[in-house]
Structure formats: C-alpha cells, structure tokens
Short mmCIF file of C-alpha atoms in Angstrom, two decimals:
data_model
loop_
_atom_site.label_atom_id
_atom_site.label_comp_id
_atom_site.label_asym_id
_atom_site.label_seq_id
_atom_site.Cartn_x
_atom_site.Cartn_y
_atom_site.Cartn_z
CA MET O 294 -8.06 -11.54 -13.02
CA HIS O 295 -9.76 -10.34 -9.84
CA GLU O 296 -13.02 -10.14 -11.81
CA GLY O 297 -13.52 -13.81 -10.82
CA ALA O 298 -13.70 -12.76 -7.17
CA ILE O 299 -16.02 -9.87 -8.07
CA ALA O 300 -18.31 -12.23 -10.00
CA GLU O 301 -18.46 -14.58 -7.00
CA SER O 302 -19.39 -11.67 -4.73
CA ILE O 303 -22.19 -10.73 -7.12
CA VAL O 304 -23.57 -14.27 -7.03
CA ASP O 305 -23.39 -14.33 -3.21
CA ILE O 306 -25.37 -11.09 -2.97
CA LEU O 307 -27.92 -12.31 -5.54
CA LYS O 308 -28.50 -15.47 -3.47
CA ARG O 309 -29.19 -13.38 -0.38
CA VAL O 310 -31.45 -10.94 -2.22
CA LYS O 311 -33.36 -13.79 -3.85
CA ALA O 312 -33.90 -15.49 -0.48
CA GLU O 313 -35.35 -12.28 0.96
CA SER O 314 -37.61 -11.54 -2.03
CA SER O 315 -40.41 -13.39 -3.77
CA ILE O 316 -38.41 -13.86 -6.94
CA ASP O 317 -37.90 -17.47 -8.09
CA LYS O 318 -35.94 -16.83 -11.21
CA VAL O 319 -33.54 -13.94 -11.70
CA THR O 320 -33.87 -12.87 -15.33
CA LYS O 321 -31.89 -9.66 -15.30
CA VAL O 322 -29.32 -7.90 -13.13
CA ARG O 323 -28.22 -4.30 -13.59
CA LEU O 324 -24.72 -3.45 -12.43
CA LYS O 325 -23.05 -0.09 -12.05
CA ILE O 326 -19.29 -0.18 -12.65
CA GLY O 327 -17.14 2.93 -12.55
CA ILE O 328 -14.24 3.26 -14.96
CA MET O 329 -11.94 3.93 -11.97
CA SER O 330 -13.11 0.85 -10.05
CA GLY O 331 -10.33 -1.29 -11.45
CA VAL O 332 -12.86 -3.72 -12.92
CA MET O 333 -12.73 -4.53 -16.61
CA VAL O 334 -16.31 -4.97 -17.74
CA ASP O 335 -15.50 -7.54 -20.43
CA ALA O 336 -13.51 -9.61 -17.95
CA LEU O 337 -16.34 -9.39 -15.41
CA LEU O 338 -18.94 -10.56 -17.96
CA PHE O 339 -16.59 -13.37 -18.95
CA ALA O 340 -16.21 -14.39 -15.29
CA LEU O 341 -20.00 -14.33 -14.80
CA GLU O 342 -20.40 -16.42 -17.95
CA ALA O 343 -17.95 -18.97 -16.55
CA LEU O 344 -19.94 -19.17 -13.30
CA ARG O 345 -23.23 -19.92 -15.08
CA THR O 346 -22.66 -23.67 -15.24
CA GLU O 347 -22.08 -24.05 -11.48
CA GLU O 348 -24.40 -21.35 -10.14
CA SER O 349 -27.99 -22.15 -11.08
CA ILE O 350 -29.21 -18.75 -9.83
CA ILE O 351 -27.60 -17.00 -12.81
CA LYS O 352 -28.19 -19.78 -15.32
CA GLU O 353 -30.43 -17.65 -17.52
CA THR O 354 -29.68 -14.20 -16.15
CA GLU O 355 -28.94 -11.29 -18.42
CA PHE O 356 -26.37 -8.84 -17.04
CA GLU O 357 -26.56 -5.19 -18.01
CA VAL O 358 -23.60 -3.04 -17.04
CA ILE O 359 -23.93 0.70 -16.69
CA GLU O 360 -20.49 2.24 -16.76
CA THR O 361 -19.97 5.51 -14.95
CA GLN O 362 -17.33 7.98 -16.02
CA VAL O 363 -14.99 9.78 -13.65
CA LYS O 364 -16.29 12.89 -11.96
CA ALA O 365 -13.84 14.77 -9.79
CA LYS O 366 -14.63 17.80 -7.69
CA CYS O 367 -12.61 20.76 -6.47
CA ASN O 368 -13.48 21.29 -2.83
CA LEU O 369 -12.41 24.91 -3.02
CA CYS O 370 -14.40 26.26 -5.99
CA GLY O 371 -16.82 23.35 -6.44
CA LYS O 372 -16.02 22.86 -10.11
CA ILE O 373 -16.64 19.34 -11.39
CA TYR O 374 -14.41 17.72 -14.00
CA SER O 375 -15.54 14.73 -16.07
CA TYR O 376 -13.39 12.15 -17.81
CA ASN O 377 -14.52 9.32 -20.09
CA ASP O 378 -11.18 7.56 -19.98
CA SER O 379 -9.30 6.82 -16.78
CA THR O 380 -5.96 7.39 -18.53
CA ASP O 381 -6.93 11.03 -19.19
CA ILE O 382 -7.61 12.03 -15.59
CA VAL O 383 -6.03 15.20 -14.23
CA MET O 384 -6.72 15.47 -10.50
CA LEU O 385 -5.83 19.15 -10.12
CA CYS O 386 -8.26 22.05 -10.43
CA GLU O 387 -7.16 24.24 -13.33
CA SER O 388 -8.37 27.41 -11.61
CA CYS O 389 -7.42 26.75 -7.96
CA GLY O 390 -4.55 24.28 -8.36
CA MET O 391 -6.12 22.18 -5.61
CA PRO O 392 -6.17 18.38 -5.72
CA LEU O 393 -9.58 17.06 -6.77
CA ASP O 394 -11.66 14.40 -5.02
CA ILE O 395 -13.18 11.62 -7.08
CA VAL O 396 -16.93 11.76 -6.47
CA GLU O 397 -17.97 9.27 -9.14
CA GLY O 398 -16.35 6.54 -11.17
CA LYS O 399 -15.25 4.10 -8.46
CA GLU O 400 -18.64 2.37 -8.12
CA MET O 401 -19.09 -1.38 -8.09
CA GLU O 402 -22.76 -1.91 -7.31
CA ILE O 403 -25.74 -4.07 -8.00
CA ILE O 404 -28.47 -1.59 -8.88
CA ASP O 405 -31.47 -3.90 -9.12
CA ILE O 406 -32.68 -7.28 -10.28
CA GLU O 407 -35.63 -8.41 -12.35
CA GLY O 408 -37.30 -11.76 -12.12
CA ASP O 409 -40.44 -13.84 -12.03
CA MET M 17 -42.01 -9.67 -13.94
CA LYS M 18 -40.86 -8.08 -10.72
CA ARG M 19 -38.10 -5.63 -10.14
CA VAL M 20 -36.29 -5.42 -6.80
CA ALA M 21 -33.99 -2.54 -5.94
CA VAL M 22 -30.74 -3.89 -4.50
CA GLU M 23 -28.39 -0.91 -4.36
CA LYS M 24 -25.62 -2.86 -2.72
CA LYS M 25 -21.88 -2.54 -3.10
CA ILE M 26 -20.54 -5.68 -4.71
CA LEU M 27 -17.60 -5.70 -2.28
CA GLU M 28 -19.66 -4.80 0.81
CA ARG M 29 -18.43 -7.90 2.62
CA ASN M 30 -14.82 -7.00 1.90
CA ASP M 31 -15.45 -3.42 3.02
CA GLU M 32 -17.01 -4.62 6.28
CA SER M 33 -13.97 -6.78 6.97
CA ALA M 34 -11.66 -3.86 6.12
CA ASN M 35 -13.55 -1.75 8.67
CA ARG M 36 -13.08 -4.51 11.25
CA ILE M 37 -9.33 -4.50 10.49
CA ARG M 38 -9.19 -0.70 10.97
CA LYS M 39 -10.94 -1.09 14.32
CA ILE M 40 -8.51 -3.80 15.50
CA LEU M 41 -5.48 -1.76 14.41
CA LYS M 42 -6.85 1.33 16.13
CA ASP M 43 -7.50 -0.54 19.37
CA LYS M 44 -3.96 -1.92 19.32
CA GLY M 45 -2.38 1.36 18.25
CA VAL M 46 -0.81 -0.23 15.18
CA PHE M 47 0.03 1.72 12.03
CA ALA M 48 -0.33 -0.45 8.89
CA ILE M 49 0.95 -0.03 5.36
CA ASN M 50 -0.09 -1.93 2.23
CA ILE M 51 2.82 -2.38 -0.16
CA MET M 52 1.90 -2.95 -3.79
CA SER M 53 3.81 -3.22 -7.06
CA SER M 54 4.22 -5.44 -10.08
CA PRO M 55 6.28 -8.63 -9.59
CA GLY M 56 9.99 -7.92 -9.33
CA ALA M 57 9.75 -4.20 -8.57
CA GLY M 58 11.51 -4.81 -5.27
CA LYS M 59 8.79 -5.00 -2.61
CA THR M 60 10.55 -7.56 -0.47
CA THR M 61 13.94 -5.86 -0.77
CA VAL M 62 12.43 -2.52 0.25
CA VAL M 63 10.72 -4.25 3.19
CA GLU M 64 13.94 -6.03 4.19
CA ARG M 65 15.97 -2.82 4.22
CA THR M 66 13.22 -0.90 5.97
CA ILE M 67 12.86 -3.47 8.75
CA ASP M 68 16.61 -3.77 9.14
CA SER M 69 16.95 0.00 9.58
CA LEU M 70 13.96 0.58 11.83
CA LYS M 71 13.69 -2.61 13.89
CA ASN M 72 15.75 -1.25 16.78
CA LYS M 73 13.47 1.76 17.07
CA TYR M 74 10.03 0.27 16.40
CA ARG M 75 8.37 -3.08 16.88
CA ILE M 76 7.47 -4.35 13.43
CA SER M 77 5.25 -7.20 12.21
CA TYR M 78 4.95 -8.40 8.66
CA ILE M 79 2.19 -10.09 6.67
CA ASP M 80 3.14 -11.42 3.28
CA GLY M 81 0.71 -12.25 0.50
CA ASP M 82 2.19 -14.60 -2.02
CA LEU M 83 0.62 -16.79 -4.66
CA ASP M 84 2.27 -19.99 -3.63
CA THR M 85 5.70 -19.97 -2.00
CA ASP M 86 6.97 -18.62 1.32
CA ARG M 87 10.21 -17.26 -0.17
CA ASP M 88 9.49 -13.64 0.79
CA ALA M 89 8.34 -14.61 4.28
CA SER M 90 11.48 -16.61 5.01
CA ARG M 91 13.69 -13.71 3.82
CA ILE M 92 11.97 -11.40 6.32
CA ARG M 93 11.85 -13.97 9.14
CA GLU M 94 15.66 -13.95 9.15
CA LEU M 95 15.51 -10.35 10.37
CA GLY M 96 13.87 -11.51 13.57
CA VAL M 97 10.44 -9.89 13.21
CA ASP M 98 7.08 -11.62 13.51
CA VAL M 99 6.02 -12.94 10.09
CA VAL M 100 2.74 -14.40 8.88
CA GLN M 101 2.45 -15.81 5.40
CA ILE M 102 -0.81 -15.75 3.43
CA ASN M 103 -0.85 -18.09 0.47
CA THR M 104 -3.57 -16.77 -1.78
CA SER M 105 -3.47 -20.09 -3.69
CA GLY M 106 -3.57 -18.44 -7.04
CA ALA M 107 -5.60 -15.34 -6.21
CA CYS M 108 -4.00 -12.24 -7.68
CA HIS M 109 -4.65 -9.96 -4.69
CA LEU M 110 -5.12 -9.90 -0.93
CA ASP M 111 -8.64 -9.28 0.30
CA ALA M 112 -9.76 -8.05 3.71
CA ASP M 113 -10.88 -11.50 4.88
CA MET M 114 -7.44 -12.97 4.22
CA VAL M 115 -5.80 -10.13 6.18
CA LEU M 116 -8.34 -10.43 8.99
CA LYS M 117 -7.44 -14.11 9.35
CA ALA M 118 -3.73 -13.28 9.33
CA LEU M 119 -4.29 -10.72 12.11
CA GLU M 120 -5.30 -13.58 14.40
CA LYS M 121 -1.83 -15.07 14.01
CA VAL M 122 0.49 -12.10 13.69
CA SER M 123 1.78 -10.22 16.73
CA LEU M 124 -0.10 -6.96 17.10
CA ASP M 125 2.14 -5.79 19.91
CA CYS M 126 3.87 -3.68 17.34
CA ASP M 127 4.13 -0.08 16.11
CA LEU M 128 4.24 -0.88 12.41
CA LEU M 129 2.50 -3.63 10.47
CA ILE M 130 3.81 -4.10 6.95
CA ILE M 131 1.46 -5.94 4.60
CA GLU M 132 3.10 -6.98 1.35
CA ASN M 133 0.44 -7.54 -1.29
CA VAL M 134 0.60 -9.94 -4.23
CA GLY M 135 2.80 -8.65 -7.06
CA ASN M 136 0.32 -7.09 -9.46
CA LEU M 137 -0.45 -3.49 -10.45
CA VAL M 138 -4.13 -4.11 -11.17
CA CYS M 139 -6.10 -6.36 -8.84
CA PRO M 140 -4.87 -5.28 -5.37
CA ALA M 141 -6.07 -1.72 -6.09
CA THR M 142 -9.71 -2.83 -5.98
CA PHE M 143 -9.64 -4.45 -2.54
CA ASP M 144 -9.53 -2.35 0.63
CA ILE M 145 -7.53 -4.30 3.21
CA GLY M 146 -7.82 -1.79 6.02
CA ALA M 147 -4.25 -0.44 5.94
CA HIS M 148 -3.66 3.23 6.78
CA LYS M 149 -1.44 4.04 3.83
CA ASN M 150 -0.86 2.58 0.39
CA ILE M 151 2.76 2.38 -0.74
CA VAL M 152 3.18 1.67 -4.46
CA ILE M 153 6.60 0.74 -5.81
CA LEU M 154 7.48 1.37 -9.45
CA SER M 155 10.88 0.24 -10.65
CA VAL M 156 12.94 1.80 -13.42
CA PRO M 157 13.18 -1.34 -15.63
CA GLU M 158 9.37 -1.45 -15.88
CA GLY M 159 9.37 1.74 -17.97
CA ASP M 160 8.31 5.34 -17.46
CA ASP M 161 4.80 4.91 -18.92
CA LYS M 162 3.24 2.94 -16.07
CA VAL M 163 1.49 5.67 -14.07
CA LYS M 164 -1.06 6.47 -16.78
CA LYS M 165 -1.29 2.80 -17.75
CA TYR M 166 -2.39 1.86 -14.24
CA PRO M 167 -4.24 4.99 -13.06
CA VAL M 168 -6.43 3.11 -10.58
CA MET M 169 -3.40 1.85 -8.67
CA PHE M 170 -1.45 5.11 -8.76
CA ASN M 171 -4.56 7.09 -7.82
CA ILE M 172 -4.84 5.26 -4.49
CA ALA M 173 -1.12 5.55 -3.65
CA ASP M 174 -0.12 7.72 -0.71
CA VAL M 175 3.55 7.19 -1.44
CA VAL M 176 5.18 6.09 -4.70
CA LEU M 177 8.67 4.69 -4.34
CA LEU M 178 10.55 4.85 -7.63
CA ASN M 179 12.98 1.99 -7.09
CA LYS M 180 16.19 0.89 -8.86
CA VAL M 181 17.17 4.46 -9.78
CA ASP M 182 20.77 3.21 -9.92
CA LEU M 183 19.76 1.72 -13.29
CA LEU M 184 18.65 5.09 -14.75
CA LYS M 185 22.01 5.52 -16.44
CA PHE M 186 21.58 2.32 -18.42
CA LEU M 187 17.98 2.74 -19.48
CA ASN M 188 15.86 5.19 -21.41
CA PHE M 189 13.66 6.25 -18.51
CA ASP M 190 12.30 9.77 -18.07
CA VAL M 191 11.80 10.53 -14.36
CA GLY M 192 10.15 13.84 -15.34
CA LYS M 193 7.46 11.94 -17.20
CA VAL M 194 6.67 9.86 -14.12
CA LYS M 195 6.50 13.02 -12.00
CA LYS M 196 4.21 14.75 -14.50
CA GLU M 197 1.88 11.75 -14.88
CA LEU M 198 1.73 11.19 -11.12
CA LYS M 199 0.82 14.84 -10.65
CA ASP M 200 -2.10 14.32 -13.07
CA VAL M 201 -3.30 11.02 -11.64
CA ASN M 202 -2.64 11.74 -7.97
CA PRO M 203 -1.19 15.12 -6.98
CA LYS M 204 -1.35 14.21 -3.28
CA ALA M 205 1.05 11.28 -3.63
CA GLU M 206 4.62 11.65 -2.43
CA LEU M 207 7.25 10.43 -4.92
CA ILE M 208 10.53 9.22 -3.43
CA GLN M 209 13.37 8.01 -5.62
CA ILE M 210 15.28 5.09 -4.15
CA SER M 211 17.57 2.21 -4.81
CA ALA M 212 16.84 -0.37 -2.15
CA THR M 213 19.89 -2.46 -2.99
CA LYS M 214 22.34 0.48 -3.19
CA GLY M 215 20.69 2.46 -0.42
CA TYR M 216 20.09 5.69 -2.37
CA GLY M 217 17.15 7.69 -1.10
CA MET M 218 16.29 5.14 1.55
CA ARG M 219 16.88 7.58 4.41
CA MET M 220 14.30 9.90 2.90
CA TRP M 221 11.82 7.00 2.79
CA TYR M 222 12.57 5.95 6.37
CA SER M 223 12.06 9.45 7.73
CA PHE M 224 8.83 9.78 5.75
CA LEU M 225 7.63 6.44 7.13
CA GLU M 226 8.68 7.36 10.68
CA ARG M 227 6.67 10.55 10.45
CA LEU M 228 3.63 8.47 9.48
CA ILE M 229 4.17 6.00 12.33
CA LEU M 230 4.45 8.79 14.89
CA LEU M 231 1.45 10.79 13.67
#
C-alpha cells in the first residue's frame, strides 16, 4: 500500500502551495493519475480519507481524480496507440515492429486546487 | 472561490532525490542496479551467487531494503562485501530518500552497487531510486500469469530473471506465455532463465551484468 506515501506527498505539496497562495481553505484538489503509474485510485482516495483526521488542511477537501489512459508512440512512424487497460498494452508497433515509448499514462500530478 | 494552478508531480521530492543519487553515482563511477521481485522469488540468493562469482573481479557494495529484519544483509555480509541495511519499518518499497541516506554509509569505492528492494511486485515500481538498471525476478512457483498482472513493474524492467527453472518439470508453467506477455508489455527487456540455487543460466546473467558494468 504505497498509496499512503503518495497521499502524504500530496498533503506536503498542498501545505507548500497553500503557504504561497492566498487560499485559507482548500475545498477541492484535482489530481491526474495515469493507469500505468502504479497507483490504485481507490487506494489513494482511501489513504487520503485516512489522513483527514490528522491533516487539517484536507479536512473538508474534495478530491477529483482524472485518470489518463496509456498512450504509446512509435518513434519510427509516429503512430500513437491508446490503451484503456494497462493489462492490454502491447508495446510494439504493428507496422514497424519497433518498441513503443509510453508518452502518457504514467502521470501522478496535482493539477490545481480550489479554495476560499 | 479561487483556483490555483499547481501542475506539480506528486513525487517531485522523490524524483529530485533520485537525480541526486544519479549524480553521486556518476561522480563516483558506480554502476547501480535495483533488484525487485515478490517475496520469496530469490532476490537474495541471486545476489549471493552473483557477488560470490564476481567479487574477485569487481568491487561490489550492497544496500538491502527489508521491512524489519537484517536476515538478508547478514547473509550477504558473510561474503565480505560492504553492506548497508535499510529497515523501511513497514513501508512496502524503498524511496530515493532512504537510498540517499544509505549512500552516506555504504562504500562507494566500488564498481557495482546492488540495491535489493523490498519484496513486492507493485509498490517499488512507482519510486525511482536512481539506479541505472531495473532487474525484476519472477520465479516459476509464482505462476506464468504474472507479467500481465503486474504490467507496471514488468514495463520498467531492463532485465527479467526467470528464476527456479529447475522446478519447471514439477509445475504447470508455460515459459512461452511469459515470453509472449513480456514482449507485449516490454519488448526491450532481456529475459534470462536461471536457477540461482542449481546454477543454471547464471553464467549468462553474469556476462550480461558484466557488459552493463563495463559500458
């Protein structure tokens, strides 16, 4: 359950962002999590929920997670392959036979925050 | 209501520390590998045999991530190489800060630094620890369906060691399936079949590793 460590990192970043901004109360946080990031969204939300009692900054914060699918690119022909499920990925270009590079789907980011 | 753009990587701190590790290793001319697998796949046995075979040719240091005990570390210490133990006190993975701290203690007058991660096929895949190559061990008793079950881990592998192949004759394990799934998930990965206890395939692994050290 490394989502606990991820949740703690999110709270640390939120504290820094809050200190640098004029926001007193963080009401909403948007996260971008790729399906190849190794983070289970449900487990992450659970970990954030568990942190609420000890971290006042997220006491009443709503978390919205935007999941990104896998996009992999052939560097030879430029074709982009998309996968909705990480177990379906095929990292070879069907026309060139070249290994693909993952260009999307590994993200773990805080997009923005809302507050008063 | 105000909205503030953040656009920050959640693990930016970890990534910064991993970059610091890369810099330290580069300055010292050390080649580092991160060994990952589920518990019991044979990480420590592979490390033991590898160190025993290569220690006369290369200077080797070893960092061991373990939840609680120092059992792995003491097994390796007997081989006479420099060993630093990281107890993650329950954490299921090593992160770059833990490794950075261990680098202060371990001897970096070495050619090869072996970092043995916590036994787990999920969590260690998410944390960059600054090693040059990721070695993932899959063992035959775990079953032939693991590559697609843990695509994040197998996707980041540079080398996959299929261990305990001496047990193939007793178990219903399709090596072809592993090869096919690894080709889908990560066609760049090298698959080497070994039995660390019996010695099969280990020479192939050593020569592959030596090539990486010398590059």
